[in-house]
Coordinates of C-alpha atoms and ligand atoms in Angstrom, one line a residue:
Chain M
M765 CA 107.6 262.2 131.4
M766 CA 111.2 260.5 131.1
E767 CA 113.4 263.6 131.5
A768 CA 111.6 264.9 134.4
L769 CA 112.4 261.6 136.2
Q770 CA 115.8 263.2 136.3
L771 CA 114.7 266.0 138.3
P772 CA 115.8 264.9 141.7
F773 CA 113.1 266.9 143.7
L774 CA 111.1 264.5 141.3
Q775 CA 113.0 261.3 141.8
R776 CA 112.3 262.3 145.7
A777 CA 108.8 262.8 145.3
L778 CA 108.5 259.1 143.4
L779 CA 110.4 257.4 146.3
A780 CA 108.3 258.9 148.9
G781 CA 105.4 258.1 147.2
L782 CA 105.8 254.3 146.6
L783 CA 107.2 254.4 150.0
V784 CA 104.3 255.9 152.2
G785 CA 101.7 254.5 149.4
G786 CA 102.9 250.7 150.5
L787 CA 103.7 251.5 154.1
A788 CA 100.1 252.5 154.4
S789 CA 98.6 250.0 152.6
Y790 CA 100.0 246.7 154.2
L791 CA 99.3 248.7 158.1
G792 CA 95.9 248.7 156.2
V793 CA 94.6 245.8 156.1
M794 CA 94.7 245.5 159.3
V795 CA 93.3 248.8 160.3
V796 CA 90.3 248.0 157.9
Q797 CA 89.7 244.5 158.8
R798 CA 89.9 245.6 162.8
R799 CA 86.8 248.6 161.8
L800 CA 89.8 251.3 162.7
S801 CA 89.1 253.2 159.5
F802 CA 88.7 256.0 162.0
L803 CA 92.1 255.7 163.3
G804 CA 94.2 257.0 160.2
D805 CA 91.8 260.0 160.4
G806 CA 92.1 260.3 164.3
L807 CA 96.3 259.9 163.8
A808 CA 96.4 262.3 161.2
H809 CA 95.3 265.1 163.6
A810 CA 97.6 264.2 165.9
A811 CA 100.0 264.9 163.7
F812 CA 98.6 268.0 162.4
A813 CA 98.9 269.1 166.3
G814 CA 102.3 267.9 167.0
V815 CA 103.5 269.8 163.0
A816 CA 102.0 272.6 164.7
L817 CA 104.0 272.7 168.0
G818 CA 106.9 272.0 166.0
L819 CA 106.3 275.4 164.1
L820 CA 105.8 277.3 166.9
L821 CA 108.9 275.8 168.5
H822 CA 110.7 276.8 165.7
E823 CA 112.2 272.5 165.7
E824 CA 111.7 270.3 162.2
P825 CA 108.0 269.7 162.8
L826 CA 108.6 265.7 162.0
W827 CA 110.4 265.3 165.7
V828 CA 107.6 266.8 167.3
A829 CA 104.7 265.4 165.2
I830 CA 106.7 262.1 165.5
P831 CA 106.5 261.2 169.5
F832 CA 102.8 263.0 169.5
A833 CA 101.1 261.2 167.1
V834 CA 103.0 257.3 168.2
G835 CA 101.7 259.2 172.0
V836 CA 98.1 259.6 170.6
S837 CA 98.3 256.6 169.2
L838 CA 99.4 254.4 172.4
A839 CA 96.9 256.0 174.4
I840 CA 93.7 255.5 171.9
T841 CA 94.9 252.0 172.5
W842 CA 95.5 251.8 175.9
V843 CA 91.7 253.7 176.6
R844 CA 90.3 251.1 173.8
E845 CA 91.2 248.2 176.2
R846 CA 90.1 249.4 179.0
S847 CA 86.8 251.0 178.6
N848 CA 83.5 250.0 176.5
L849 CA 83.2 253.3 175.0
G850 CA 83.9 251.8 171.5
D851 CA 86.6 252.3 169.3
D852 CA 85.0 255.6 167.6
T853 CA 84.6 257.0 170.9
A854 CA 88.2 256.8 172.2
I855 CA 89.5 258.0 169.1
G856 CA 86.9 260.5 168.8
I857 CA 88.5 261.8 172.2
F858 CA 91.7 262.2 170.9
F859 CA 90.6 263.6 167.5
A860 CA 89.1 266.3 169.2
V861 CA 91.9 267.3 171.8
S862 CA 94.7 267.0 169.0
V863 CA 92.4 269.9 167.0
A864 CA 91.6 271.4 169.7
L865 CA 95.9 271.6 170.4
G866 CA 96.6 272.3 166.9
V867 CA 94.9 274.6 166.4
L868 CA 96.0 276.0 169.5
F869 CA 99.5 276.0 168.8
M870 CA 98.6 277.5 165.9
S871 CA 97.4 280.4 167.4
L872 CA 99.8 281.2 169.7
R873 CA 102.9 281.6 166.4
Q874 CA 103.0 284.9 165.4
G875 CA 101.5 285.9 162.1
F876 CA 100.8 283.8 159.1
A877 CA 102.0 280.3 158.2
P878 CA 101.9 279.6 154.7
D879 CA 104.0 276.0 155.7
A880 CA 100.6 275.0 157.4
V881 CA 98.8 275.1 154.4
A882 CA 101.7 272.7 152.9
Y883 CA 101.0 270.0 155.7
L884 CA 97.2 270.5 155.4
F885 CA 97.0 269.4 152.0
G886 CA 100.1 268.0 151.4
S887 CA 103.4 269.2 148.8
I888 CA 105.4 266.2 147.5
L889 CA 107.6 268.3 146.1
T890 CA 109.6 269.5 149.2
V891 CA 110.0 265.8 150.3
T892 CA 113.8 266.5 151.5
Q893 CA 116.4 263.8 151.6
T894 CA 116.3 263.4 156.0
D895 CA 112.3 262.7 155.0
L896 CA 112.9 260.2 152.5
W897 CA 115.9 258.8 155.2
V898 CA 113.0 258.2 158.3
M899 CA 110.5 256.9 155.7
G900 CA 113.3 254.2 154.7
L901 CA 114.1 253.2 158.0
I902 CA 110.2 252.9 158.8
A903 CA 110.1 250.4 155.6
L904 CA 112.9 248.2 157.0
G905 CA 111.6 248.7 160.1
V906 CA 108.2 247.0 159.0
A907 CA 109.8 244.6 156.4
L908 CA 112.2 243.0 159.6
L909 CA 108.5 243.1 160.9
A910 CA 107.5 240.8 158.4
P911 CA 106.9 237.7 160.6
V912 CA 104.4 239.7 162.8
W913 CA 101.2 239.7 160.2
S914 CA 100.9 235.9 161.4
H915 CA 99.9 237.0 165.0
W916 CA 97.9 240.2 163.8
A917 CA 95.9 238.2 161.4
Y918 CA 95.7 235.5 164.4
A919 CA 94.3 238.1 166.2
T920 CA 92.8 240.1 164.0
F921 CA 90.6 236.7 162.9
D922 CA 89.9 235.9 166.8
R923 CA 91.3 237.6 169.7
E924 CA 90.0 234.9 171.7
L925 CA 91.9 231.8 170.3
A926 CA 95.1 233.8 169.6
L927 CA 94.8 234.7 173.3
A928 CA 94.3 230.8 174.3
D929 CA 97.2 230.1 171.9
R930 CA 99.3 232.2 174.1
Q931 CA 99.8 235.1 171.7
P932 CA 101.1 239.0 173.5
V933 CA 98.1 240.1 172.0
L934 CA 98.2 243.4 173.2
L935 CA 102.2 243.7 172.8
Y936 CA 101.0 243.8 168.8
D937 CA 98.0 246.1 169.4
Y938 CA 100.9 248.6 170.9
L939 CA 103.0 247.9 168.1
L940 CA 100.2 248.0 165.3
A941 CA 99.2 251.5 166.7
G942 CA 102.6 252.8 166.8
L943 CA 103.2 251.9 163.6
I944 CA 99.9 253.8 162.3
A945 CA 101.4 256.6 164.0
L946 CA 104.3 256.2 162.4
V947 CA 103.4 255.9 158.8
V948 CA 100.9 258.7 159.3
V949 CA 103.6 260.8 160.3
V950 CA 105.8 260.9 157.4
S951 CA 102.2 260.6 154.9
V952 CA 102.0 264.2 155.8
K953 CA 104.1 266.0 153.5
V954 CA 103.2 263.3 151.0
V955 CA 99.4 263.1 151.0
G956 CA 98.5 266.1 153.8
I957 CA 96.8 265.3 156.9
V958 CA 93.5 265.8 155.2
L959 CA 93.9 262.4 153.1
I960 CA 95.9 260.3 154.7
A961 CA 93.1 258.5 156.4
A962 CA 92.8 257.6 152.2
F963 CA 95.8 256.1 151.7
I964 CA 95.2 253.3 154.4
V965 CA 91.7 252.7 154.3
I966 CA 91.3 252.7 150.2
P967 CA 93.5 250.3 149.0
A968 CA 92.6 247.8 151.5
A969 CA 89.3 248.6 151.1
T970 CA 89.4 247.4 147.4
A971 CA 91.8 244.8 148.5
R972 CA 88.5 243.3 150.3
L973 CA 86.5 243.6 147.2
L974 CA 88.6 241.5 145.3
S975 CA 90.1 238.8 147.7
R976 CA 89.4 235.3 149.2
T977 CA 91.9 235.4 151.7
F978 CA 93.8 237.3 154.2
S979 CA 97.3 236.8 152.5
A980 CA 95.8 238.1 149.2
M981 CA 93.9 240.8 150.4
T982 CA 97.5 241.9 151.9
V983 CA 99.2 241.5 149.1
I984 CA 96.4 243.0 146.6
S985 CA 97.0 246.0 148.9
V986 CA 100.2 246.9 148.9
A987 CA 99.9 246.3 145.4
I988 CA 97.2 249.1 144.8
G989 CA 99.2 251.4 147.4
V990 CA 102.1 251.4 145.7
F991 CA 100.7 251.4 141.8
S992 CA 98.1 254.0 142.3
V993 CA 101.2 256.5 143.0
I994 CA 102.8 256.1 139.3
P995 CA 99.7 257.4 137.8
G996 CA 98.8 259.9 140.6
L997 CA 102.0 261.6 140.4
A998 CA 102.2 261.4 136.5
A999 CA 98.7 263.2 136.6
A1000 CA 100.2 266.2 139.0
Y1001 CA 103.0 266.1 137.4
L1002 CA 101.1 267.1 133.7
F1003 CA 98.0 268.8 134.5
D1004 CA 100.1 270.7 137.5
V1005 CA 97.5 269.2 140.5
P1006 CA 98.4 268.4 143.8
A1007 CA 99.6 264.9 144.1
G1008 CA 98.2 263.9 147.4
S1009 CA 94.5 264.5 145.5
A1010 CA 95.2 262.8 142.4
I1011 CA 97.0 259.2 143.9
V1012 CA 93.6 259.1 145.9
L1013 CA 91.8 260.0 143.6
V1014 CA 92.9 256.5 141.4
Q1015 CA 92.3 254.4 144.1
A1016 CA 89.4 256.1 144.4
L1017 CA 88.8 254.8 140.7
L1018 CA 90.3 251.7 141.3
F1019 CA 87.9 251.2 144.5
A1020 CA 84.9 251.9 142.1
L1021 CA 86.0 249.5 139.6
A1022 CA 86.4 246.6 142.4
L1023 CA 83.2 247.2 143.4
T1024 CA 81.7 246.7 139.9
L1025 CA 83.8 244.4 138.9
R1026 CA 83.7 241.6 142.7
R1027 CA 81.8 238.5 142.1
Chain V
M462 CA 98.6 208.4 189.8
T463 CA 97.9 210.4 187.2
A464 CA 97.1 213.9 187.8
A465 CA 93.2 214.7 187.1
A466 CA 92.8 216.3 183.4
V467 CA 91.0 219.5 185.3
E468 CA 90.9 220.0 189.1
M469 CA 89.2 223.2 190.7
Q470 CA 89.7 223.7 194.1
Q471 CA 87.1 226.7 195.9
Y472 CA 87.6 228.7 192.9
S473 CA 85.9 232.0 191.9
V474 CA 85.5 234.5 189.4
R475 CA 84.0 237.8 189.8
F476 CA 83.2 240.3 187.3
G477 CA 82.9 243.9 188.9
E478 CA 79.6 243.1 190.8
F479 CA 78.7 240.2 189.3
Q480 CA 79.6 236.8 190.4
A481 CA 80.2 234.3 187.6
L482 CA 81.5 231.2 189.8
Q483 CA 81.5 230.1 193.2
E484 CA 83.5 228.5 195.1
V485 CA 84.0 225.5 192.6
N486 CA 85.3 222.7 193.2
L487 CA 85.4 219.9 190.8
S488 CA 88.3 216.8 190.0
L489 CA 87.8 215.3 186.5
P490 CA 89.7 212.5 185.8
Q491 CA 91.7 212.2 182.5
G492 CA 89.6 209.9 179.7
A493 CA 86.2 210.9 180.8
F494 CA 83.9 212.7 178.8
V495 CA 82.0 214.8 181.0
A496 CA 79.2 217.2 179.8
I497 CA 78.5 220.5 181.4
V498 CA 74.8 221.3 181.7
G499 CA 73.1 224.5 183.1
P500 CA 70.8 227.8 182.6
N501 CA 72.3 230.9 180.3
G502 CA 74.6 233.1 182.3
A503 CA 75.1 230.1 184.9
G504 CA 79.4 230.6 184.2
K505 CA 79.8 227.5 181.8
S506 CA 81.7 229.6 178.9
T507 CA 83.4 231.2 181.8
L508 CA 84.7 227.9 183.4
L509 CA 86.2 226.6 180.3
K510 CA 87.8 229.9 179.7
A511 CA 89.6 230.0 183.0
L512 CA 90.8 226.6 181.8
L513 CA 93.0 228.3 179.1
G514 CA 94.0 230.5 181.3
L515 CA 91.4 233.5 179.8
E516 CA 89.6 233.7 182.9
R517 CA 90.1 237.5 183.4
G518 CA 87.9 238.5 180.2
S519 CA 88.9 241.8 178.5
L520 CA 90.1 245.5 180.5
R521 CA 87.0 247.0 179.0
D522 CA 84.7 245.0 181.3
G523 CA 86.4 246.8 184.5
P524 CA 88.3 244.1 187.2
T525 CA 88.2 240.4 187.4
Q526 CA 88.4 239.2 190.8
V527 CA 89.3 235.7 190.3
S528 CA 90.7 233.3 193.9
G529 CA 91.0 229.3 194.5
T530 CA 93.5 227.2 192.2
V531 CA 92.9 225.3 188.6
R532 CA 94.7 222.6 187.7
V533 CA 94.8 221.2 184.2
M534 CA 96.7 218.0 183.9
G535 CA 98.1 219.1 187.2
L536 CA 99.7 222.4 186.1
P537 CA 98.1 225.9 185.9
P538 CA 96.3 226.9 183.2
R539 CA 98.5 229.0 181.5
K540 CA 101.5 226.5 181.6
V541 CA 100.4 224.0 180.0
P542 CA 101.8 223.4 176.6
P543 CA 99.1 225.0 174.0
G544 CA 99.3 222.0 171.8
W545 CA 97.5 219.8 175.2
V546 CA 93.9 221.6 174.8
G547 CA 92.2 221.7 171.8
Y548 CA 88.7 224.1 172.4
V549 CA 86.0 225.1 170.4
P550 CA 84.6 228.7 171.3
Q551 CA 81.2 229.6 171.5
V552 CA 79.2 230.7 168.4
K553 CA 78.9 234.1 168.6
G554 CA 82.4 234.9 169.6
F555 CA 84.1 235.0 166.1
D556 CA 84.1 237.9 163.1
R557 CA 82.4 236.5 160.0
S558 CA 83.7 239.1 157.7
F559 CA 87.7 237.8 157.7
P560 CA 88.3 237.0 154.7
A561 CA 89.3 233.7 155.0
L562 CA 88.8 230.1 153.7
A563 CA 87.9 227.2 155.8
L564 CA 90.9 225.2 155.5
E565 CA 93.4 228.2 156.6
V566 CA 91.0 228.6 159.7
V567 CA 92.4 224.7 160.7
V568 CA 95.7 224.8 159.8
S569 CA 95.8 228.6 162.1
G570 CA 94.9 225.9 165.0
L571 CA 98.1 224.0 163.5
R572 CA 100.2 226.7 163.4
R573 CA 98.8 228.9 166.2
R574 CA 99.6 231.5 164.2
W575 CA 97.4 233.0 160.8
P576 CA 99.2 231.4 157.7
F577 CA 100.1 233.1 155.2
I578 CA 101.5 230.4 152.8
I579 CA 100.3 227.0 153.3
T580 CA 102.5 224.6 152.8
A581 CA 102.0 221.0 151.1
Q582 CA 102.2 219.1 154.7
E583 CA 99.9 221.0 156.2
R584 CA 97.3 221.1 153.5
K585 CA 97.2 217.8 153.7
K586 CA 97.1 217.4 157.6
A587 CA 94.5 219.7 157.5
E588 CA 92.3 218.2 154.7
A589 CA 92.3 214.8 156.5
M590 CA 91.1 216.4 159.4
L591 CA 88.5 217.7 157.8
D592 CA 87.5 214.3 155.8
K593 CA 87.3 213.0 159.2
V594 CA 84.4 215.3 160.1
G595 CA 83.0 215.3 157.5
A596 CA 83.8 218.4 156.1
L597 CA 86.6 217.9 153.4
A598 CA 84.1 219.8 150.9
L599 CA 84.5 222.8 153.2
A600 CA 88.0 223.5 152.7
S601 CA 88.3 225.5 149.9
R602 CA 84.9 227.6 151.0
R603 CA 84.7 230.9 152.1
L604 CA 84.4 231.2 156.3
G605 CA 81.5 234.0 156.2
R606 CA 79.4 231.7 153.8
L607 CA 79.7 228.6 155.8
S608 CA 76.5 227.8 157.8
G609 CA 76.5 227.3 161.0
G610 CA 76.3 223.8 161.3
E611 CA 79.5 223.6 158.9
L612 CA 81.6 226.2 160.8
Q613 CA 81.2 224.3 163.4
R614 CA 82.7 221.0 161.4
V615 CA 85.6 223.3 160.7
Y616 CA 86.5 224.9 164.3
L617 CA 86.1 221.5 165.9
A618 CA 88.6 219.8 162.6
R619 CA 91.0 223.4 163.8
S620 CA 90.2 221.5 167.3
L621 CA 91.3 218.5 166.5
I622 CA 94.7 219.1 164.5
R623 CA 97.3 219.1 167.5
E624 CA 95.7 215.9 168.8
P625 CA 95.1 217.2 171.7
R626 CA 94.9 215.8 175.2
L627 CA 91.8 218.1 176.4
L628 CA 89.0 219.2 174.6
L629 CA 86.2 222.3 175.5
L630 CA 83.8 222.1 173.2
D631 CA 81.7 225.3 174.3
E632 CA 78.0 224.5 172.6
P633 CA 79.3 222.5 169.6
A634 CA 76.0 220.9 168.9
T635 CA 74.1 224.7 168.3
G636 CA 72.9 225.1 164.8
V637 CA 74.6 221.7 163.7
D638 CA 71.2 219.4 162.1
V639 CA 70.1 215.9 163.5
V640 CA 72.6 214.2 161.1
G641 CA 75.6 216.6 162.4
E642 CA 74.7 216.0 166.0
A643 CA 75.4 212.2 166.1
D644 CA 78.8 212.3 163.3
L645 CA 79.9 215.1 166.2
Y646 CA 79.1 212.7 168.7
R647 CA 80.8 209.6 166.9
H648 CA 84.1 211.3 165.8
L649 CA 84.2 212.8 169.4
E650 CA 83.9 208.7 170.8
A651 CA 86.4 207.8 167.7
Y652 CA 89.0 210.5 168.8
Q653 CA 88.5 209.8 172.8
A654 CA 88.9 206.2 172.2
E655 CA 91.9 206.4 169.9
R656 CA 93.5 208.8 172.0
G657 CA 92.1 208.8 175.4
A658 CA 91.5 212.2 175.3
T659 CA 89.4 214.2 178.6
V660 CA 86.3 215.3 176.7
L661 CA 84.4 218.6 178.4
M662 CA 81.2 220.0 176.7
I663 CA 78.9 222.6 177.6
T664 CA 75.7 221.8 176.0
H665 CA 72.2 222.2 176.4
D666 CA 70.6 219.4 175.1
W667 CA 70.4 216.8 178.5
E668 CA 69.4 214.2 176.6
A669 CA 72.4 213.9 174.2
A670 CA 74.4 214.1 177.7
Q671 CA 72.3 211.5 178.8
H672 CA 73.4 209.0 176.0
H673 CA 77.2 209.8 175.1
A674 CA 78.5 211.8 178.4
S675 CA 80.5 209.3 181.1
A676 CA 79.5 212.5 183.8
V677 CA 76.9 215.1 183.8
L678 CA 78.6 218.9 185.7
V679 CA 75.7 220.7 186.4
L680 CA 76.6 224.2 187.0
N681 CA 75.2 227.6 188.2
R682 CA 77.3 229.3 189.7
R683 CA 77.9 226.9 192.0
V684 CA 78.5 223.2 191.1
V685 CA 74.8 221.8 191.5
G686 CA 75.7 218.3 190.7
Y687 CA 77.8 215.8 189.8
G688 CA 78.3 212.1 188.5
P689 CA 76.7 209.6 186.1
P690 CA 74.1 211.4 183.7
E691 CA 71.5 208.5 185.5
Q692 CA 72.4 210.4 188.4
V693 CA 72.6 213.9 188.2
L694 CA 70.0 214.4 185.5
C695 CA 66.9 213.8 187.7
H696 CA 64.0 216.0 188.0
E697 CA 64.6 217.3 191.7
C698 CA 68.6 218.2 191.1
L699 CA 68.0 219.9 187.6
S700 CA 64.9 222.0 189.1
Q701 CA 67.4 223.1 191.5
A702 CA 69.7 223.9 189.3
F703 CA 67.5 225.8 186.9
G704 CA 65.1 226.9 189.1
H705 CA 66.5 229.5 190.8
V706 CA 68.5 231.8 188.3
G707 CA 70.1 234.9 189.6
H708 CA 69.8 233.3 192.8
G709 CA 73.1 231.6 193.4
H710 CA 73.5 231.5 196.8
N711 CA 70.3 229.7 197.9
L712 CA 71.1 227.1 195.5
V713 CA 72.4 223.8 197.8
L714 CA 75.7 222.7 196.7
G715 CA 75.5 219.1 195.1
G716 CA 77.7 217.1 197.4
R717 CA 77.7 213.8 194.7
S718 CA 80.9 212.8 193.0
Ligands
ATP2529 N1 84.0 239.6 180.2 C1 83.5 239.3 181.7 N2 82.8 240.4 182.0 C2 81.4 240.9 182.9 N3 80.9 239.4 182.5 C3 80.7 238.9 182.3 C4 82.1 238.2 181.3 N4 82.2 237.3 180.7 C5 80.9 236.6 181.4 N5 80.1 237.5 181.9 C6 78.5 237.4 183.1 O1 78.9 235.9 183.4 C7 78.2 235.5 183.6 C8 78.1 234.0 183.0 O2 79.2 234.2 181.7 P1 79.0 232.8 180.9 O3 79.4 233.4 179.6 O4 80.2 231.8 181.4 O5 77.7 232.0 181.0 P2 77.4 230.3 180.0 O6 76.8 229.6 180.9 O7 78.2 229.9 179.5 O8 75.8 230.7 179.6 P3 75.4 230.8 177.8 O9 74.7 229.3 178.4 O10 74.5 231.9 177.7 O11 76.3 230.5 177.0 C9 77.1 236.6 182.9 O12 75.9 236.8 183.5 C10 77.7 237.0 181.7 O13 77.2 238.3 181.2
MG2530 MG1 78.1 230.3 177.1

């Protein structure tokens, strides 16, 4: 196990897992408390369309998927602010359009696409130096934006009071939407498109069960998001199973535990 | 002469096809305790929101048309320093599932942001305020587990914590028991005496309005009446206000002031 950590690709996998786990579980707190859990799924499929377009154009998929998913996320937010269709409907429409586009792009591409499978189910061992740099930059950005937590939390608690106190609530909504999209895209390689939403939702939901305050919920969520990666990756390495599945199952186990333990 | 606490001229708000407020004219002096009464849907909450600069509602409900002028202590609502105005929203407004302690809710009023960590100083201040409204025992209780009346006390403490000069209360006595209601008016009157603040309170309880308010504003999309309680809360003017719900245009504009 320890000598395995000498392997560069495993080091990259671990670092990627920790970064993505921490980011997703941090933003997940807002997502869960605002009842936007479906957003993770919607954006994962937008990332899928972006990746498919990147593969079709023979570009690095990340560079296509990032603007695509961020654009979809901002568009979802725009529709949510402007109609009373309900968040699930607004997200559902973009979800469907993204899948339709993704499938279309895939079919336009000649021949079999083995790399597409890697994106669907994740392949943490193929994380590159570039991927790590992008994750690191996003993590740095989110860390620098730490003071925004208070504003997001305030508007999550009571939007009207936040507005009455002259908070630029709308601006912070778009910022949150953009950041979630970024995190979803860089998580694709680590957990795969089909499992990203779990990374965002499960740690925060677990933390919600165990917390009396929103700050405690945030801290516990991040702790779960980060620390579930280590046993998850170890299990993946030892039993040769997909890392994304293993990590998500560890998180689910913690959720079940919290459900039985909470007072 | 000091500016009126609240002044509205030909102020109208229209949500799509629906006229919520129509040509409201009023001028409330500083230091007044004004009870706002009127039927459901009369635009009472809309009027308070206008004073907070929130008249446009959310974009979700379609376009909002606003005309006329509002001044709060001589300033347009959005120019008023937020610390000058305290606000207790109508009960239905907030998310009970948010994990928070009562103390945090009060501190959020102090900071105008959500607290990650509460400093000792903030704690002291918030506890003192909770104590004032008889809710110190609730400080470390969870928001979601408070009863309606307990919640109202916490929100009252929150609205008072920055010692506002104008207090806007949207049905603060809803769900509060008899003792709690008496407490509420005692706190409000004490605060007013101490600070010379202006209080605007929406209520469906005319008797309380009669006893505690210095003036009553009867609203049904338009101003139906304004003046001392014993003048305004007469049978005839109230039947005017309440008898024509949904036909705001037929109402006679109350001329007293
Ligand atoms: N953002 C909005 N969009 C559309 N219509 C609205 C909006 N806000 C309020 N209304 C409508 O305006 C009318 C007045 O609402 P308001 O909340 O001011 O009434 P109220 O006098 O406070 O009533 P209540 O006693 O029931 O609290 C209602 O018919 C309501 O449906
Ligand atoms: Mg109301």
